[in-house]
């Protein structure tokens, strides 16, 4: 074996081409019979460039959403359910959304007979929260405070969006509560809550607060008095 068409020193050891870089590489080989060496045969080794990974995006679903097959940017795609090994299939998988989960799929593209490395496609299925508001007492007096607590399947990392009616303000508490609110307007008003779990939102739920008017104590007295009166 030689690495030049003429001259040089031959080696009986078969060369192993390197595939670290794309390109065309030349080798030469001769055979010797009865002490006579033949002309050299030209062996061309072509290392094709490996294509880049397909372009992918993370996929998010709410529990029980209707899922569609995954997609990726590339050509001659092959899909896998493992990061290495296994057999790729050309049909894109459709995620299951019947329960909260984090699943990972992998996809390659093939160009000029060369398959790319695998791109990871994460699929997140988030639970859809429900919401119930529990109040600390049946009514509140005007200008007084009352607390509210969330009850449902929401976890602490969800966003709890409390909305108070006009004339009311939150004076304490966050998240699931207890949320302490002050009510300055008498009447019946709604406290509204929506829970947001990574974009999966609960239906709006409300609690009607009975705000009872504080009594007014009139003070009547004469403007002036004489000493001893």
Short mmCIF file of C-alpha atoms in Angstrom, two decimals:
data_model
loop_
_atom_site.label_atom_id
_atom_site.label_comp_id
_atom_site.label_asym_id
_atom_site.label_seq_id
_atom_site.Cartn_x
_atom_site.Cartn_y
_atom_site.Cartn_z
CA UNK A 1 0.00 0.00 0.00
CA UNK A 2 1.16 3.48 -0.92
CA UNK A 3 -0.15 7.00 -0.42
CA UNK A 4 1.45 8.30 -3.65
CA UNK A 5 1.03 7.10 -7.25
CA UNK A 6 4.79 6.67 -7.76
CA UNK A 7 7.79 6.38 -5.54
CA UNK A 8 7.57 6.13 -1.81
CA UNK A 9 7.77 2.98 0.28
CA UNK A 10 4.95 0.47 0.29
CA UNK A 11 3.51 -1.05 3.45
CA UNK A 12 1.91 -4.47 3.82
CA UNK A 13 -0.51 -3.06 6.41
CA UNK A 14 -3.91 -2.15 5.00
CA UNK A 15 -4.53 1.57 5.69
CA UNK A 16 -7.69 2.54 7.58
CA UNK A 17 -9.24 5.69 6.14
CA UNK A 18 -10.07 8.49 8.60
CA UNK A 19 -13.64 9.79 8.59
CA UNK A 20 -12.96 12.79 10.83
CA UNK A 21 -13.16 15.16 7.88
CA UNK A 22 -15.14 15.12 4.65
CA UNK A 23 -13.25 14.92 1.37
CA UNK A 24 -11.65 12.62 -1.21
CA UNK A 25 -8.60 10.57 -0.21
CA UNK A 26 -6.28 8.60 -2.53
CA UNK A 27 -4.59 5.31 -1.83
CA UNK A 28 -2.54 3.06 -4.12
CA UNK A 29 -1.97 -0.69 -3.97
CA UNK A 30 0.17 -3.20 -5.84
CA UNK A 31 0.64 -6.94 -5.68
CA UNK A 32 3.89 -8.90 -5.98
CA UNK A 33 4.06 -12.32 -7.66
CA UNK A 34 7.32 -14.28 -8.08
CA UNK A 35 9.28 -11.28 -6.92
CA UNK A 36 7.73 -8.93 -9.48
CA UNK A 37 5.60 -6.00 -8.28
CA UNK A 38 2.62 -4.92 -10.36
CA UNK A 39 1.64 -1.42 -11.30
CA UNK A 40 -0.32 0.40 -8.65
CA UNK A 41 -4.13 0.45 -8.62
CA UNK A 42 -5.76 3.70 -7.58
CA UNK A 43 -8.19 3.43 -4.66
CA UNK A 44 -10.35 6.52 -4.09
CA UNK A 45 -12.07 6.89 -0.71
CA UNK A 46 -14.80 9.52 -0.54
CA UNK A 47 -15.93 10.69 2.90
CA UNK A 48 -19.24 12.49 2.53
CA UNK A 49 -20.14 15.32 4.91
CA UNK A 50 -22.54 14.35 7.67
CA UNK A 51 -25.69 16.49 7.52
CA UNK A 52 -26.63 18.63 10.46
CA UNK A 53 -29.37 17.66 12.87
CA UNK A 54 -32.95 18.43 11.83
CA UNK A 55 -34.43 21.60 13.31
CA UNK A 56 -36.89 20.83 16.08
CA UNK A 57 -38.90 22.57 18.78
CA UNK A 58 -40.23 21.44 22.12
CA UNK A 59 -43.91 20.49 22.00
CA UNK A 60 -46.40 21.32 24.75
CA UNK A 61 -49.88 19.89 25.28
CA UNK A 62 -52.55 20.12 27.91
CA UNK A 63 -53.89 16.86 29.25
CA UNK A 64 -56.40 15.24 26.86
CA UNK A 65 -55.63 17.67 24.04
CA UNK A 66 -55.88 16.19 20.54
CA UNK A 67 -52.27 15.53 19.51
CA UNK A 68 -50.87 15.65 15.98
CA UNK A 69 -47.81 13.84 14.58
CA UNK A 70 -44.47 15.41 15.45
CA UNK A 71 -42.60 17.43 12.83
CA UNK A 72 -39.03 18.53 12.17
CA UNK A 73 -37.17 20.54 9.56
CA UNK A 74 -35.10 18.24 7.38
CA UNK A 75 -35.18 15.66 4.59
CA UNK A 76 -35.60 11.89 4.68
CA UNK A 77 -36.45 11.97 8.36
CA UNK A 78 -36.17 8.93 10.61
CA UNK A 79 -37.78 8.87 14.04
CA UNK A 80 -36.52 7.02 17.11
CA UNK A 81 -37.77 6.57 20.66
CA UNK A 82 -34.26 6.16 22.10
CA UNK A 83 -31.23 8.43 22.06
CA UNK A 84 -28.97 5.77 20.53
CA UNK A 85 -29.47 2.39 18.90
CA UNK A 86 -32.84 1.12 17.81
CA UNK A 87 -34.35 1.27 14.36
CA UNK A 88 -35.65 4.53 12.90
CA UNK A 89 -38.99 4.76 11.15
CA UNK A 90 -40.05 7.37 8.57
CA UNK A 91 -43.49 7.85 10.16
CA UNK A 92 -43.59 10.65 12.73
CA UNK A 93 -44.98 9.50 16.10
CA UNK A 94 -48.09 11.03 17.68
CA UNK A 95 -47.72 11.81 21.40
CA UNK A 96 -50.13 10.47 24.01
CA UNK A 97 -51.83 13.20 26.05
CA UNK A 98 -54.10 11.18 28.31
CA UNK A 99 -51.91 11.81 31.36
CA UNK A 100 -49.30 14.39 32.45
CA UNK A 101 -45.87 13.32 31.27
CA UNK A 102 -42.50 14.33 29.81
CA UNK A 103 -41.60 12.23 26.78
CA UNK A 104 -38.59 12.46 24.48
CA UNK A 105 -38.39 11.53 20.82
CA UNK A 106 -35.41 11.66 18.47
CA UNK A 107 -35.15 12.41 14.76
CA UNK A 108 -32.43 12.37 12.09
CA UNK A 109 -32.20 13.45 8.49
CA UNK A 110 -30.37 11.62 5.70
CA UNK A 111 -28.58 13.35 2.81
CA UNK A 112 -26.43 11.65 0.18
CA UNK A 113 -26.77 8.40 2.07
CA UNK A 114 -25.38 9.86 5.31
CA UNK A 115 -27.55 10.02 8.41
CA UNK A 116 -27.19 12.94 10.81
CA UNK A 117 -26.91 12.81 14.56
CA UNK A 118 -30.21 12.65 16.41
CA UNK A 119 -32.07 15.77 17.47
CA UNK A 120 -34.07 15.49 20.69
CA UNK A 121 -37.74 16.48 20.60
CA UNK A 122 -39.15 16.93 24.12
CA UNK A 123 -42.92 16.62 24.48
CA UNK A 124 -44.49 17.99 27.67
CA UNK A 125 -48.05 17.15 28.63
CA UNK A 126 -49.30 19.33 31.47
CA UNK A 127 -52.32 18.65 33.64
CA UNK A 128 -55.30 20.92 33.20
CA UNK A 129 -56.09 22.42 36.61
CA UNK A 130 -59.48 22.83 38.19
CA UNK A 131 -60.33 25.53 40.72
CA UNK A 132 -62.54 25.95 43.76
CA UNK A 133 -62.43 28.93 46.12
CA UNK A 134 -62.95 28.29 49.82
CA UNK A 135 -63.76 31.33 52.01
CA UNK A 136 -62.84 31.65 55.67
CA UNK A 137 -66.29 32.90 56.75
CA UNK A 138 -69.83 33.28 55.36
CA UNK A 139 -69.76 37.11 55.20
CA UNK A 140 -67.52 40.07 55.88
CA UNK A 141 -68.27 43.51 57.28
CA UNK A 142 -67.50 46.57 55.22
CA UNK A 143 -63.88 47.77 55.70
CA UNK A 144 -62.94 44.41 57.21
CA UNK A 145 -60.85 41.55 55.80
CA UNK A 146 -61.64 38.02 54.70
CA UNK A 147 -59.37 35.22 53.50
CA UNK A 148 -59.70 32.81 50.56
CA UNK A 149 -57.93 29.55 49.80
CA UNK A 150 -57.58 27.58 46.58
CA UNK A 151 -58.79 24.00 46.55
CA UNK A 152 -58.12 21.65 43.60
CA UNK A 153 -55.49 19.64 41.76
CA UNK A 154 -53.14 22.58 41.12
CA UNK A 155 -49.58 22.32 42.38
CA UNK A 156 -47.48 25.01 44.00
CA UNK A 157 -45.57 25.84 40.78
CA UNK A 158 -48.74 26.85 38.88
CA UNK A 159 -49.75 30.51 38.56
CA UNK A 160 -52.75 31.56 40.66
CA UNK A 161 -54.39 34.66 39.24
CA UNK A 162 -56.76 36.19 41.79
CA UNK A 163 -58.99 39.07 40.73
CA UNK A 164 -60.74 41.21 43.33
CA UNK A 165 -63.86 43.29 42.65
CA UNK A 166 -63.98 47.06 42.67
CA UNK A 167 -63.57 48.41 46.17
CA UNK A 168 -61.52 45.42 47.31
CA UNK A 169 -57.78 44.87 47.51
CA UNK A 170 -55.42 42.04 48.42
CA UNK A 171 -53.52 42.87 51.60
CA UNK A 172 -51.75 39.56 52.15
CA UNK A 173 -51.00 36.10 50.79
CA UNK A 174 -49.89 34.68 47.44
CA UNK A 175 -50.41 31.60 45.30
CA UNK A 176 -52.84 29.06 46.68
CA UNK A 177 -53.50 31.24 49.69
CA UNK A 178 -54.77 32.02 52.12
CA UNK A 179 -55.32 35.28 50.25
CA UNK A 180 -56.39 38.09 52.59
CA UNK A 181 -58.56 40.81 51.03
CA UNK A 182 -60.10 44.00 52.40
CA UNK A 183 -63.57 45.00 51.22
CA UNK A 184 -64.57 48.67 51.40
CA UNK A 185 -67.77 48.57 49.34
CA UNK A 186 -70.92 46.96 50.70
CA UNK A 187 -72.91 44.58 48.53
CA UNK A 188 -72.41 41.25 46.77
CA UNK A 189 -69.26 41.02 44.66
CA UNK A 190 -67.31 38.23 42.99
CA UNK A 191 -63.77 37.14 43.75
CA UNK A 192 -62.44 35.41 40.61
CA UNK A 193 -59.62 32.88 40.26
CA UNK A 194 -57.95 31.20 37.29
CA UNK A 195 -55.09 28.71 37.63
CA UNK A 196 -52.48 28.61 34.86
CA UNK A 197 -50.24 25.53 34.60
CA UNK A 198 -47.70 26.27 31.84
CA UNK A 199 -50.45 27.64 29.60
CA UNK A 200 -53.04 25.03 30.58
CA UNK A 201 -55.69 27.15 32.27
CA UNK A 202 -58.54 26.20 34.52
CA UNK A 203 -62.04 27.54 33.89
CA UNK A 204 -62.70 30.84 35.63
CA UNK A 205 -64.15 30.18 39.04
CA UNK A 206 -65.71 32.73 41.36
CA UNK A 207 -66.97 33.20 44.87
CA UNK A 208 -69.72 35.72 45.68
CA UNK A 209 -68.79 37.67 48.80
CA UNK A 210 -71.53 39.02 51.05
CA UNK A 211 -70.16 42.38 52.23
CA UNK A 212 -72.41 43.82 54.92
CA UNK A 213 -72.56 47.55 55.43
CA UNK A 214 -70.96 48.83 58.59
CA UNK A 215 -73.41 50.73 60.82
CA UNK A 216 -73.14 54.50 61.01
CA UNK A 217 -73.33 55.96 64.51
CA UNK A 218 -74.71 59.53 64.42
CA UNK A 219 -73.41 61.89 67.09
CA UNK A 220 -75.73 64.86 67.87
CA UNK A 221 -74.67 67.64 70.22
CA UNK A 222 -75.08 71.39 70.45
CA UNK A 223 -72.25 73.48 69.11
CA UNK A 224 -71.80 75.58 72.24
CA UNK A 225 -72.33 75.27 75.99
CA UNK A 226 -72.00 77.67 78.89
CA UNK A 227 -69.90 76.84 81.89
CA UNK A 228 -71.89 74.72 84.30
CA UNK A 229 -74.60 73.77 81.73
#
